[in-house]
């Protein structure tokens, strides 16, 4: 029986494990893939204290830290099923049939950025194709980039890219946006943003790295736009399957609903990182780490008796 | 005119500046002392990726990172007065009379741990006297420590210390606790916690480092308790003076009230770190960094037009 089972081995999960270990909680951390979203980041410039570091290297440091504690057991594997037992404990059934029991759960299962599934997208991922303008725009100073999408994240992404890049194409398959109209107007007023509407992107082109995108209809005389980077901002799918199994409330955007102490609506179940609606949906290494620490603190309090007395403050 | 004025040079402020710079916002960061609460930490073991680092070294890394951007201007100095002008901009008057103007404000002014003001306290600060059980208990494996105080943080501190230390004295000047009664009972049931009630601590004793504390009345035959560490957990005073000047709502515990996007109740003013009630009052490097990043993202959105349209989601 573990004190806490942390599911997810990204920035949120590893930080939760570090804090749980320091509270001397018997901790199991499991995840299907090592490093979470973080290992897909070619260059990270926004982890405080590291002016530049590769995503996989940063996640390796997190992992080394978390596994430096004797309190932490680390397993790679996929959790198939989570159940809350009659006595309030939790039972996790792994894909390989192994079973683990724990008194509390921290779900740090992350999210998956939606992909377009077009030729060149996977091939140039990390070589000009990226899924987070906030994370990566900075690397495109005075370059030309395309932002693909029509929702909030695409339009915000175009605004962020426009701060840095020389020229930004905002490419959207429709002629209207799901994003807030005022925000769309704001982006339209930027001199270095060009709206490319009613166009689908068929392919990402390039040799060693991105050189352009191919459209299904010509724009200003050509069906190829020359760009140095492609920001695909068509949303993300938070991995809430396990949260749903445990009856945790999911918010209207599809994310696990948490309060300021990272408690879910199911007692004993906490969330951290991109799967949750914490930090105003701002999915970053820093916010994931902060939420992982807060969730571990919540678990510690819960195990001391919070379940009976509503000990914690600050719930929304 | 700066896009954003960040006040406070701790983990929250520096991270906010890093993010603001990456959004290409013209950023001024000012603070009265370098490094915030972080530089008082002798050993830090809970900044993910750094198994052990000194607080001043960690804060130096944050500062180097923040000041590596040409968008960031860094000044040491105390802000005396903040005003919101008729056009919605902010004016900061420094102690030396300098005046700065900015379109938005991030208050990362931190908090001050309450001190007892007894002999030996200052002398042994960082040499056995500490103000954060969550941060430092881990360094007292199998040792004897005293936790001083009677509120939530003292009783939680004793519970945390009891997970790690061989023996914990919980020393309180009264015979009843302000902390949640259930929690007090829980701590009482721990075999390695000894309650020392109706005793004041007169002095911290030691040579190179803490060796004991002196009580005003003998306990079990002696007015000296031999301890290796003293955790003073008598609360903290968040530095909300500037927040009050700007009319920001202060919560019932005295902290700056923020929503999930770190907005205060005053448009254009954001908060981050220990001064706020973010992250369930859990004051850590990780939570401060996450909140600093989120606040900078909030500022970016605000400057794009959020002030008119309630763009952001997730407010409590």
Coordinates of C-alpha atoms in Angstrom, one line a residue:
Chain A
X1 CA 0.0 0.0 0.0
X2 CA 1.5 3.3 -1.1
X3 CA 0.6 6.6 0.5
X4 CA 0.3 8.2 -2.9
X5 CA 0.3 7.0 -6.5
X6 CA 1.4 9.7 -8.9
X7 CA 0.3 9.0 -12.5
X8 CA 2.3 10.8 -15.1
X9 CA 6.0 11.3 -15.6
X10 CA 6.2 14.9 -16.8
X11 CA 7.2 18.0 -15.0
X12 CA 4.0 17.9 -12.8
X13 CA 4.4 14.2 -11.8
X14 CA 8.1 14.4 -11.0
X15 CA 7.7 17.5 -8.9
X16 CA 4.8 15.9 -7.0
X17 CA 7.0 12.9 -6.3
X18 CA 9.8 15.1 -5.1
X19 CA 7.5 16.9 -2.6
X20 CA 5.8 13.6 -1.5
X21 CA 9.2 12.1 -0.8
X22 CA 10.2 15.0 1.3
X23 CA 7.1 14.5 3.3
X24 CA 8.3 10.9 3.8
X25 CA 5.3 9.6 1.9
X26 CA 5.7 6.1 0.3
X27 CA 5.3 7.2 -3.3
X28 CA 4.8 5.3 -6.5
X29 CA 5.2 7.2 -9.8
X30 CA 4.1 5.5 -13.0
X31 CA 3.8 6.7 -16.5
X32 CA 3.4 5.3 -20.0
X33 CA 6.1 7.4 -21.5
X34 CA 9.1 9.1 -19.9
X35 CA 9.2 12.8 -19.6
X36 CA 5.7 13.9 -20.7
X37 CA 5.2 16.8 -23.0
X38 CA 8.5 18.2 -21.9
X39 CA 10.7 15.8 -23.8
X40 CA 9.1 17.0 -27.1
X41 CA 10.6 20.5 -26.5
X42 CA 13.7 20.9 -28.6
X43 CA 14.8 24.1 -26.8
X44 CA 13.5 25.3 -23.5
X45 CA 14.2 28.9 -22.6
X46 CA 11.6 29.5 -20.0
X47 CA 12.6 27.2 -17.1
X48 CA 13.9 29.8 -14.7
X49 CA 17.6 29.5 -14.1
X50 CA 18.4 27.7 -17.3
X51 CA 18.8 30.2 -20.1
X52 CA 18.7 27.4 -22.6
X53 CA 18.3 23.7 -22.1
X54 CA 16.9 20.8 -24.2
X55 CA 13.5 19.4 -23.1
X56 CA 14.8 15.9 -22.7
X57 CA 17.7 17.1 -20.6
X58 CA 15.5 19.1 -18.3
X59 CA 13.1 16.1 -17.9
X60 CA 16.1 13.9 -17.1
X61 CA 17.1 16.3 -14.3
X62 CA 13.6 16.1 -12.9
X63 CA 13.6 12.3 -13.1
X64 CA 17.0 12.0 -11.4
X65 CA 15.8 14.3 -8.6
X66 CA 12.6 12.4 -8.1
X67 CA 14.3 9.0 -8.1
X68 CA 17.0 10.1 -5.7
X69 CA 14.7 9.6 -2.8
X70 CA 14.4 6.1 -1.2
X71 CA 10.7 6.9 -0.7
X72 CA 10.0 6.9 -4.4
X73 CA 9.4 3.9 -6.6
X74 CA 9.4 4.6 -10.3
X75 CA 7.7 2.4 -12.9
X76 CA 7.1 2.7 -16.6
X77 CA 3.7 1.3 -17.6
X78 CA 0.2 2.3 -18.4
X79 CA -2.6 2.4 -15.9
X80 CA -5.6 0.8 -17.4
X81 CA -8.1 1.2 -14.6
X82 CA -8.5 3.1 -11.3
X83 CA -11.1 2.2 -8.7
X84 CA -12.0 3.7 -5.4
X85 CA -12.5 0.9 -2.9
X86 CA -15.1 0.7 -0.2
X87 CA -12.5 1.7 2.5
X88 CA -11.6 4.8 0.6
X89 CA -8.3 3.5 -0.8
X90 CA -7.5 3.3 -4.5
X91 CA -6.7 0.3 -6.7
X92 CA -4.7 0.7 -10.0
X93 CA -4.7 -2.0 -12.6
X94 CA -1.8 -1.8 -15.0
X95 CA -1.9 -2.8 -18.6
X96 CA 0.3 -5.8 -17.9
X97 CA -2.0 -6.9 -15.1
X98 CA 0.0 -5.7 -12.1
X99 CA -2.1 -4.2 -9.4
X100 CA -1.1 -1.3 -7.0
X101 CA -2.9 0.1 -4.1
X102 CA -2.6 3.6 -2.7
X103 CA -4.3 5.9 -0.2
X104 CA -4.3 8.9 -2.5
X105 CA -3.9 9.6 -6.2
X106 CA -2.3 12.5 -8.0
X107 CA -3.3 12.6 -11.7
X108 CA -0.6 14.3 -13.8
X109 CA -1.6 12.6 -17.0
X110 CA -1.0 15.7 -19.2
X111 CA -2.6 16.4 -22.5
X112 CA -1.9 15.7 -26.1
X113 CA -1.7 18.6 -28.5
X114 CA -3.9 18.0 -31.5
X115 CA -2.1 17.2 -34.7
X116 CA -3.1 17.9 -38.2
X117 CA -1.9 14.6 -39.6
X118 CA -0.5 16.1 -42.8
X119 CA 2.7 15.0 -44.6
X120 CA 5.8 16.6 -43.2
X121 CA 4.2 17.4 -39.8
X122 CA 5.8 14.6 -37.9
X123 CA 9.0 14.7 -39.9
X124 CA 9.7 18.3 -39.0
X125 CA 8.4 18.2 -35.5
X126 CA 11.0 20.0 -33.4
X127 CA 12.7 21.2 -36.7
X128 CA 10.3 24.1 -37.3
X129 CA 7.0 22.4 -36.5
X130 CA 5.9 23.3 -33.0
X131 CA 2.7 23.2 -30.9
X132 CA 3.2 26.0 -28.4
X133 CA 3.7 29.6 -29.5
X134 CA 4.3 30.7 -25.9
X135 CA 7.1 28.2 -25.6
X136 CA 8.8 28.6 -29.0
X137 CA 8.0 31.9 -30.6
X138 CA 11.1 33.4 -29.1
X139 CA 13.3 31.3 -31.3
X140 CA 11.9 32.9 -34.4
X141 CA 13.2 36.4 -34.0
X142 CA 12.9 38.3 -37.4
X143 CA 11.8 35.1 -39.2
X144 CA 8.6 34.3 -41.0
X145 CA 6.2 31.8 -39.4
X146 CA 2.7 30.4 -40.0
X147 CA 0.2 29.8 -37.2
X148 CA -2.5 27.3 -38.0
X149 CA -5.9 27.3 -36.3
X150 CA -8.9 29.4 -35.6
X151 CA -9.5 29.2 -31.9
X152 CA -8.2 31.1 -28.9
X153 CA -4.8 29.4 -28.8
X154 CA -4.2 30.1 -32.5
X155 CA -5.1 33.8 -32.3
X156 CA -3.1 34.3 -29.1
X157 CA -0.3 32.3 -30.7
X158 CA -0.3 34.7 -33.7
X159 CA -0.2 37.7 -31.4
X160 CA 2.7 36.2 -29.5
X161 CA 4.5 35.3 -32.7
X162 CA 3.9 38.8 -34.0
X163 CA 5.9 40.2 -31.1
X164 CA 9.0 38.4 -32.2
X165 CA 8.8 37.3 -35.8
X166 CA 9.1 39.6 -38.8
X167 CA 6.0 38.2 -40.5
X168 CA 3.2 35.9 -39.3
X169 CA 0.7 34.1 -41.5
X170 CA -2.4 33.1 -39.6
X171 CA -3.9 30.3 -41.6
X172 CA -7.4 29.2 -40.9
X173 CA -9.6 26.8 -42.9
X174 CA -12.7 29.0 -42.3
X175 CA -13.4 32.7 -42.8
X176 CA -14.5 33.2 -39.2
X177 CA -12.8 32.5 -36.0
X178 CA -13.9 30.7 -32.8
X179 CA -11.7 33.0 -30.9
X180 CA -12.9 36.1 -29.1
X181 CA -13.8 38.7 -31.9
X182 CA -12.1 41.6 -30.1
X183 CA -8.9 39.6 -29.9
X184 CA -9.2 38.7 -33.6
X185 CA -9.5 42.5 -34.5
X186 CA -6.5 43.2 -32.3
X187 CA -4.4 40.7 -34.2
X188 CA -5.8 41.9 -37.6
X189 CA -4.5 45.4 -36.7
X190 CA -0.9 44.2 -36.4
X191 CA 1.0 45.1 -39.5
X192 CA 3.1 42.0 -39.6
X193 CA 0.2 39.5 -39.4
X194 CA -1.3 38.3 -42.7
X195 CA -4.6 36.5 -42.5
X196 CA -4.8 33.5 -44.9
X197 CA -8.4 32.4 -44.6
X198 CA -10.4 29.5 -46.2
X199 CA -7.3 27.6 -46.8
X200 CA -6.2 24.2 -45.6
X201 CA -2.6 23.3 -45.2
X202 CA -1.8 20.1 -47.2
X203 CA 1.8 19.6 -46.4
X204 CA 4.8 21.0 -44.5
X205 CA 7.7 21.4 -46.9
X206 CA 11.5 21.5 -46.3
X207 CA 14.8 19.7 -46.5
X208 CA 16.6 19.6 -43.1
X209 CA 14.1 21.9 -41.5
X210 CA 10.8 23.7 -42.4
X211 CA 11.0 25.9 -45.5
X212 CA 7.3 26.3 -46.3
X213 CA 3.7 25.1 -46.3
X214 CA 1.5 24.0 -49.2
X215 CA -2.0 25.3 -49.3
X216 CA -5.1 23.7 -51.0
X217 CA -5.8 27.0 -52.8
X218 CA -3.4 29.6 -54.0
X219 CA -2.9 32.7 -51.8
X220 CA -1.7 35.9 -53.5
X221 CA -0.7 33.8 -56.6
X222 CA 1.0 30.9 -55.0
X223 CA -0.1 27.7 -53.2
X224 CA 3.2 27.7 -51.3
X225 CA 4.0 30.0 -48.4
X226 CA 7.7 30.3 -47.5
X227 CA 8.0 30.1 -43.7
X228 CA 10.7 29.2 -41.2
X229 CA 8.3 27.8 -38.6
X230 CA 4.9 26.3 -38.3
X231 CA 2.9 26.7 -35.1
X232 CA 0.1 24.2 -35.1
X233 CA -2.4 25.6 -32.5
X234 CA -5.5 23.6 -32.9
X235 CA -6.0 22.8 -29.3
X236 CA -5.2 19.9 -27.0
X237 CA -6.9 16.9 -25.6
X238 CA -6.4 16.6 -21.9
X239 CA -5.9 12.9 -20.8
X240 CA -8.9 12.7 -18.5
X241 CA -9.8 9.1 -18.9
X242 CA -8.6 8.1 -15.4
X243 CA -10.1 11.2 -13.9
X244 CA -13.5 10.2 -15.4
X245 CA -13.1 6.7 -14.0
X246 CA -12.8 8.2 -10.6
X247 CA -15.8 10.4 -11.0
X248 CA -13.8 13.7 -11.0
X249 CA -15.7 16.7 -12.3
X250 CA -14.6 17.7 -15.8
X251 CA -15.0 21.4 -16.7
X252 CA -16.7 22.8 -19.8
X253 CA -13.5 22.8 -21.8
X254 CA -12.8 19.1 -21.0
X255 CA -10.1 19.6 -18.3
X256 CA -10.0 18.1 -14.8
X257 CA -11.6 20.6 -12.5
X258 CA -9.3 21.5 -9.5
X259 CA -9.4 24.0 -6.7
X260 CA -6.5 26.2 -5.5
X261 CA -5.1 23.2 -3.5
X262 CA -5.3 21.0 -6.6
X263 CA -8.1 18.9 -5.2
X264 CA -10.5 17.3 -7.6
X265 CA -14.1 16.8 -6.8
X266 CA -13.4 13.2 -5.7
X267 CA -11.9 13.1 -2.1
X268 CA -8.3 11.7 -2.2
X269 CA -7.8 12.5 -5.8
X270 CA -5.6 15.5 -6.8
X271 CA -4.6 16.8 -10.2
X272 CA -1.5 18.6 -11.5
X273 CA -0.2 19.9 -14.8
X274 CA -1.8 20.1 -18.2
X275 CA -4.7 17.7 -17.5
X276 CA -6.2 20.2 -15.1
X277 CA -7.7 23.7 -15.4
X278 CA -5.1 25.0 -12.8
X279 CA -3.1 28.2 -13.6
X280 CA -5.7 29.4 -16.0
X281 CA -5.0 26.5 -18.5
X282 CA -1.4 27.9 -18.9
X283 CA 0.5 24.7 -19.7
X284 CA 4.2 25.4 -18.9
X285 CA 7.0 23.7 -17.0
X286 CA 6.7 26.3 -14.2
X287 CA 3.0 26.0 -13.8
X288 CA 3.2 22.2 -13.9
X289 CA 5.9 22.1 -11.2
X290 CA 4.0 24.6 -9.0
X291 CA 0.8 22.5 -9.3
X292 CA 2.7 19.2 -8.6
X293 CA 4.2 20.7 -5.4
X294 CA 0.8 22.0 -4.3
X295 CA -0.9 18.7 -5.0
X296 CA 1.7 16.8 -2.9
X297 CA 1.1 19.3 -0.1
X298 CA -2.6 18.6 -0.4
X299 CA -2.0 14.9 -0.3
X300 CA 0.0 15.3 2.9
X301 CA -2.7 17.3 4.5
X302 CA -5.4 14.9 3.4
X303 CA -3.6 12.0 4.9
X304 CA -3.4 13.8 8.2
X305 CA -7.1 14.0 8.4
X306 CA -8.3 16.6 5.9
X307 CA -10.8 14.2 4.5
X308 CA -12.9 14.6 7.7
X309 CA -12.6 18.2 8.4
X310 CA -12.3 20.4 5.3
X311 CA -8.9 21.6 6.6
X312 CA -7.8 23.5 3.5
X313 CA -8.6 27.0 2.5
X314 CA -8.9 28.6 -0.8
X315 CA -11.2 26.4 -2.7
X316 CA -12.9 28.3 -5.6
Chain B
X1 CA 6.7 53.9 -20.5
X2 CA 7.2 50.3 -19.7
X3 CA 4.7 47.6 -20.7
X4 CA 5.0 46.0 -17.3
X5 CA 6.5 46.9 -14.0
X6 CA 7.4 43.9 -11.9
X7 CA 7.9 44.7 -8.3
X8 CA 9.9 42.1 -6.4
X9 CA 13.1 40.3 -7.2
X10 CA 12.4 36.8 -5.8
X11 CA 11.4 33.6 -7.7
X12 CA 8.0 35.0 -8.7
X13 CA 9.3 38.4 -9.9
X14 CA 12.2 37.0 -11.9
X15 CA 10.0 34.3 -13.6
X16 CA 7.5 37.0 -14.5
X17 CA 10.2 39.1 -16.0
X18 CA 11.5 36.0 -18.0
X19 CA 8.1 35.4 -19.5
X20 CA 7.3 39.1 -20.1
X21 CA 10.6 39.4 -22.0
X22 CA 9.8 36.4 -24.1
X23 CA 6.5 38.1 -25.0
X24 CA 8.8 41.1 -26.1
X25 CA 7.2 43.3 -23.5
X26 CA 9.3 46.2 -22.3
X27 CA 9.8 45.2 -18.7
X28 CA 11.1 46.9 -15.6
X29 CA 11.8 44.8 -12.6
X30 CA 12.6 46.5 -9.3
X31 CA 13.1 45.3 -5.7
X32 CA 14.4 46.6 -2.5
X33 CA 16.6 43.5 -1.8
X34 CA 18.0 41.0 -4.2
X35 CA 16.6 37.5 -4.3
X36 CA 13.6 37.7 -2.1
X37 CA 12.9 35.0 0.5
X38 CA 14.8 32.5 -1.6
X39 CA 18.2 33.9 -0.7
X40 CA 17.6 33.1 3.0
X41 CA 17.4 29.4 2.2
X42 CA 20.7 27.7 3.2
X43 CA 19.9 24.5 1.3
X44 CA 17.2 24.0 -1.2
X45 CA 16.2 20.5 -2.1
X46 CA 12.9 21.1 -3.7
X47 CA 13.6 23.0 -6.8
X48 CA 13.0 20.3 -9.4
X49 CA 16.2 19.3 -11.2
X50 CA 18.6 20.5 -8.5
X51 CA 19.0 17.8 -5.9
X52 CA 20.7 20.3 -3.7
X53 CA 21.5 24.0 -4.3
X54 CA 22.0 27.0 -2.0
X55 CA 19.2 29.5 -2.0
X56 CA 21.5 32.5 -3.0
X57 CA 22.9 30.4 -5.9
X58 CA 19.4 29.5 -7.2
X59 CA 18.3 33.1 -7.0
X60 CA 21.5 34.2 -8.9
X61 CA 20.6 31.8 -11.7
X62 CA 17.0 33.3 -11.8
X63 CA 18.5 36.8 -11.9
X64 CA 21.0 36.0 -14.7
X65 CA 18.2 34.5 -16.7
X66 CA 15.9 37.4 -16.3
X67 CA 18.6 40.0 -17.1
X68 CA 19.8 38.1 -20.1
X69 CA 17.0 39.6 -22.1
X70 CA 17.4 43.1 -23.7
X71 CA 13.7 43.7 -22.9
X72 CA 14.4 43.6 -19.2
X73 CA 15.6 46.6 -17.2
X74 CA 16.6 45.7 -13.6
X75 CA 16.8 48.2 -10.8
X76 CA 17.4 47.9 -7.1
X77 CA 15.3 50.3 -5.1
X78 CA 12.1 50.6 -3.0
X79 CA 8.8 51.6 -4.6
X80 CA 7.2 54.2 -2.2
X81 CA 4.0 54.8 -4.0
X82 CA 1.9 53.4 -6.8
X83 CA -0.9 55.3 -8.5
X84 CA -3.3 54.4 -11.2
X85 CA -3.6 57.4 -13.5
X86 CA -6.7 58.7 -15.2
X87 CA -5.7 57.1 -18.5
X88 CA -5.3 53.6 -16.9
X89 CA -1.5 53.6 -16.7
X90 CA 0.4 53.3 -13.5
X91 CA 3.0 55.6 -11.9
X92 CA 5.6 54.4 -9.5
X93 CA 7.5 56.8 -7.2
X94 CA 10.7 55.3 -5.9
X95 CA 12.2 56.1 -2.5
X96 CA 15.0 58.1 -4.2
X97 CA 12.4 60.2 -6.1
X98 CA 12.7 58.5 -9.4
X99 CA 9.4 58.0 -11.3
X100 CA 8.6 55.1 -13.6
X101 CA 5.4 54.6 -15.7
X102 CA 4.0 51.3 -16.9
X103 CA 0.9 50.0 -18.5
X104 CA 0.5 47.1 -16.1
X105 CA 1.9 46.0 -12.7
X106 CA 2.9 42.6 -11.4
X107 CA 3.2 42.7 -7.6
X108 CA 5.6 40.0 -6.4
X109 CA 6.5 41.7 -3.2
X110 CA 6.6 38.5 -1.1
X111 CA 6.0 38.2 2.6
X112 CA 8.1 38.4 5.7
X113 CA 8.1 35.4 8.1
X114 CA 7.3 36.6 11.6
X115 CA 10.3 36.5 13.9
X116 CA 10.3 35.9 17.7
X117 CA 13.0 38.5 18.3
X118 CA 14.8 36.4 20.9
X119 CA 18.5 36.2 21.5
X120 CA 20.2 33.6 19.2
X121 CA 17.4 33.7 16.7
X122 CA 19.1 35.9 14.1
X123 CA 22.6 34.5 14.9
X124 CA 21.5 30.9 14.2
X125 CA 19.3 31.7 11.2
X126 CA 20.2 29.2 8.5
X127 CA 22.3 27.3 11.1
X128 CA 19.5 25.5 12.7
X129 CA 16.9 28.2 13.0
X130 CA 14.4 28.1 10.1
X131 CA 11.0 29.4 9.2
X132 CA 9.7 26.8 6.8
X133 CA 9.1 23.2 7.9
X134 CA 8.0 22.1 4.4
X135 CA 11.3 23.5 3.0
X136 CA 13.7 22.3 5.7
X137 CA 12.4 19.4 7.7
X138 CA 14.0 17.0 5.3
X139 CA 17.5 18.1 6.5
X140 CA 16.7 16.9 10.0
X141 CA 16.5 13.1 9.4
X142 CA 16.7 11.3 12.8
X143 CA 17.4 14.5 14.6
X144 CA 15.6 16.3 17.4
X145 CA 13.8 19.6 16.5
X146 CA 11.5 22.1 18.2
X147 CA 8.6 23.7 16.3
X148 CA 7.4 27.0 17.9
X149 CA 3.9 28.3 17.4
X150 CA 0.2 27.5 17.9
X151 CA -1.5 28.1 14.5
X152 CA -2.0 26.1 11.4
X153 CA 1.5 26.4 10.1
X154 CA 3.1 25.3 13.4
X155 CA 0.9 22.3 13.8
X156 CA 1.4 21.3 10.1
X157 CA 5.1 22.0 10.6
X158 CA 5.2 19.6 13.6
X159 CA 3.4 16.9 11.5
X160 CA 5.9 17.3 8.7
X161 CA 8.9 17.4 11.0
X162 CA 7.6 14.2 12.7
X163 CA 7.8 12.4 9.4
X164 CA 11.5 12.9 9.2
X165 CA 13.0 13.8 12.7
X166 CA 13.4 11.3 15.5
X167 CA 11.8 13.6 18.0
X168 CA 9.8 16.8 17.7
X169 CA 8.9 19.3 20.5
X170 CA 5.9 21.4 19.7
X171 CA 6.4 24.5 21.9
X172 CA 3.4 26.8 22.4
X173 CA 3.0 29.7 24.8
X174 CA -0.7 28.8 25.4
X175 CA -2.4 25.5 26.4
X176 CA -4.8 25.7 23.4
X177 CA -4.1 26.0 19.7
X178 CA -5.5 28.3 17.0
X179 CA -5.0 25.4 14.6
X180 CA -7.9 23.1 13.5
X181 CA -8.6 20.8 16.6
X182 CA -8.8 17.6 14.5
X183 CA -5.3 18.3 13.2
X184 CA -4.0 19.0 16.7
X185 CA -5.4 15.6 17.8
X186 CA -3.7 14.0 14.9
X187 CA -0.3 15.4 15.8
X188 CA -0.9 14.5 19.5
X189 CA -1.2 10.9 18.4
X190 CA 2.2 10.8 16.9
X191 CA 4.6 9.0 19.2
X192 CA 7.6 11.2 18.4
X193 CA 5.9 14.5 19.0
X194 CA 6.1 16.0 22.5
X195 CA 3.8 18.9 23.4
X196 CA 5.5 21.6 25.5
X197 CA 2.7 24.0 26.4
X198 CA 2.4 27.2 28.3
X199 CA 6.1 27.8 27.7
X200 CA 7.8 30.8 26.1
X201 CA 11.1 30.3 24.4
X202 CA 13.6 32.9 25.8
X203 CA 16.7 32.1 23.7
X204 CA 18.2 29.9 21.1
X205 CA 21.4 28.3 22.4
X206 CA 24.4 26.9 20.6
X207 CA 28.0 27.4 19.5
X208 CA 28.5 27.1 15.8
X209 CA 24.9 25.8 15.3
X210 CA 21.8 25.3 17.3
X211 CA 22.2 23.0 20.3
X212 CA 19.1 23.9 22.3
X213 CA 16.4 26.3 23.4
X214 CA 15.8 27.9 26.7
X215 CA 12.3 28.0 28.2
X216 CA 10.8 30.4 30.7
X217 CA 9.6 27.5 32.8
X218 CA 11.2 24.1 33.3
X219 CA 9.7 21.2 31.3
X220 CA 10.3 17.7 32.7
X221 CA 12.8 19.1 35.1
X222 CA 14.9 21.3 32.9
X223 CA 14.4 24.8 31.3
X224 CA 16.7 23.7 28.4
X225 CA 15.6 21.4 25.6
X226 CA 18.4 19.9 23.6
X227 CA 17.5 20.3 19.9
X228 CA 19.3 20.3 16.6
X229 CA 16.9 22.6 14.8
X230 CA 14.3 25.2 15.6
X231 CA 11.4 25.8 13.2
X232 CA 9.7 29.1 14.0
X233 CA 6.2 28.9 12.5
X234 CA 4.4 31.9 13.8
X235 CA 3.0 33.0 10.5
X236 CA 4.0 35.5 7.9
X237 CA 3.1 39.1 7.0
X238 CA 2.5 39.4 3.3
X239 CA 3.8 42.7 1.9
X240 CA 0.5 44.1 0.7
X241 CA 1.1 47.8 1.2
X242 CA 1.4 48.5 -2.6
X243 CA -1.6 46.3 -3.3
X244 CA -3.6 48.3 -0.8
X245 CA -2.5 51.6 -2.5
X246 CA -3.9 50.3 -5.7
X247 CA -7.2 49.2 -4.2
X248 CA -6.6 45.5 -4.7
X249 CA -8.9 43.3 -2.6
X250 CA -7.1 41.7 0.4
X251 CA -8.5 38.3 1.6
X252 CA -9.5 37.5 5.2
X253 CA -6.0 36.2 5.9
X254 CA -4.3 39.4 4.8
X255 CA -3.1 38.2 1.4
X256 CA -3.6 39.8 -2.0
X257 CA -6.6 38.1 -3.6
X258 CA -6.0 36.7 -7.1
X259 CA -7.9 34.5 -9.5
X260 CA -6.5 31.6 -11.4
X261 CA -4.9 33.9 -14.0
X262 CA -3.3 35.9 -11.1
X263 CA -5.4 39.0 -11.7
X264 CA -6.1 41.1 -8.7
X265 CA -9.4 42.9 -8.3
X266 CA -7.8 46.0 -9.8
X267 CA -7.7 45.9 -13.7
X268 CA -4.1 45.9 -14.9
X269 CA -2.6 44.8 -11.6
X270 CA -1.5 41.1 -11.2
X271 CA 0.1 39.3 -8.3
X272 CA 2.5 36.4 -8.0
X273 CA 4.3 34.5 -5.2
X274 CA 4.0 34.7 -1.5
X275 CA 2.1 38.0 -1.3
X276 CA -0.9 36.4 -2.9
X277 CA -3.4 33.6 -2.0
X278 CA -2.5 31.6 -5.1
X279 CA -1.6 28.0 -4.9
X280 CA -3.5 27.6 -1.6
X281 CA -1.0 29.8 0.3
X282 CA 1.7 27.3 -0.4
X283 CA 4.8 29.5 -0.6
X284 CA 7.5 27.6 -2.5
X285 CA 10.0 28.3 -5.3
X286 CA 7.9 26.2 -7.7
X287 CA 4.6 27.8 -6.9
X288 CA 6.1 31.3 -7.1
X289 CA 7.6 30.5 -10.5
X290 CA 4.4 29.1 -11.8
X291 CA 2.4 32.1 -10.6
X292 CA 5.0 34.5 -12.1
X293 CA 4.7 32.8 -15.5
X294 CA 0.9 32.9 -15.3
X295 CA 0.9 36.6 -14.3
X296 CA 3.1 37.5 -17.2
X297 CA 0.8 35.6 -19.6
X298 CA -2.1 37.5 -18.0
X299 CA -0.4 40.8 -18.6
X300 CA 0.2 39.9 -22.2
X301 CA -3.4 39.1 -22.7
X302 CA -4.5 42.2 -20.9
X303 CA -2.3 44.4 -23.1
X304 CA -4.0 42.8 -26.2
X305 CA -7.4 44.0 -25.1
X306 CA -8.5 41.8 -22.2
X307 CA -9.3 44.9 -20.2
X308 CA -12.3 45.5 -22.5
X309 CA -13.6 42.0 -23.0
X310 CA -13.0 39.7 -20.1
X311 CA -11.0 37.5 -22.3
X312 CA -9.7 35.1 -19.7
X313 CA -11.3 32.1 -18.2
X314 CA -11.0 30.3 -14.9
X315 CA -11.7 33.1 -12.5
X316 CA -12.8 31.8 -9.1

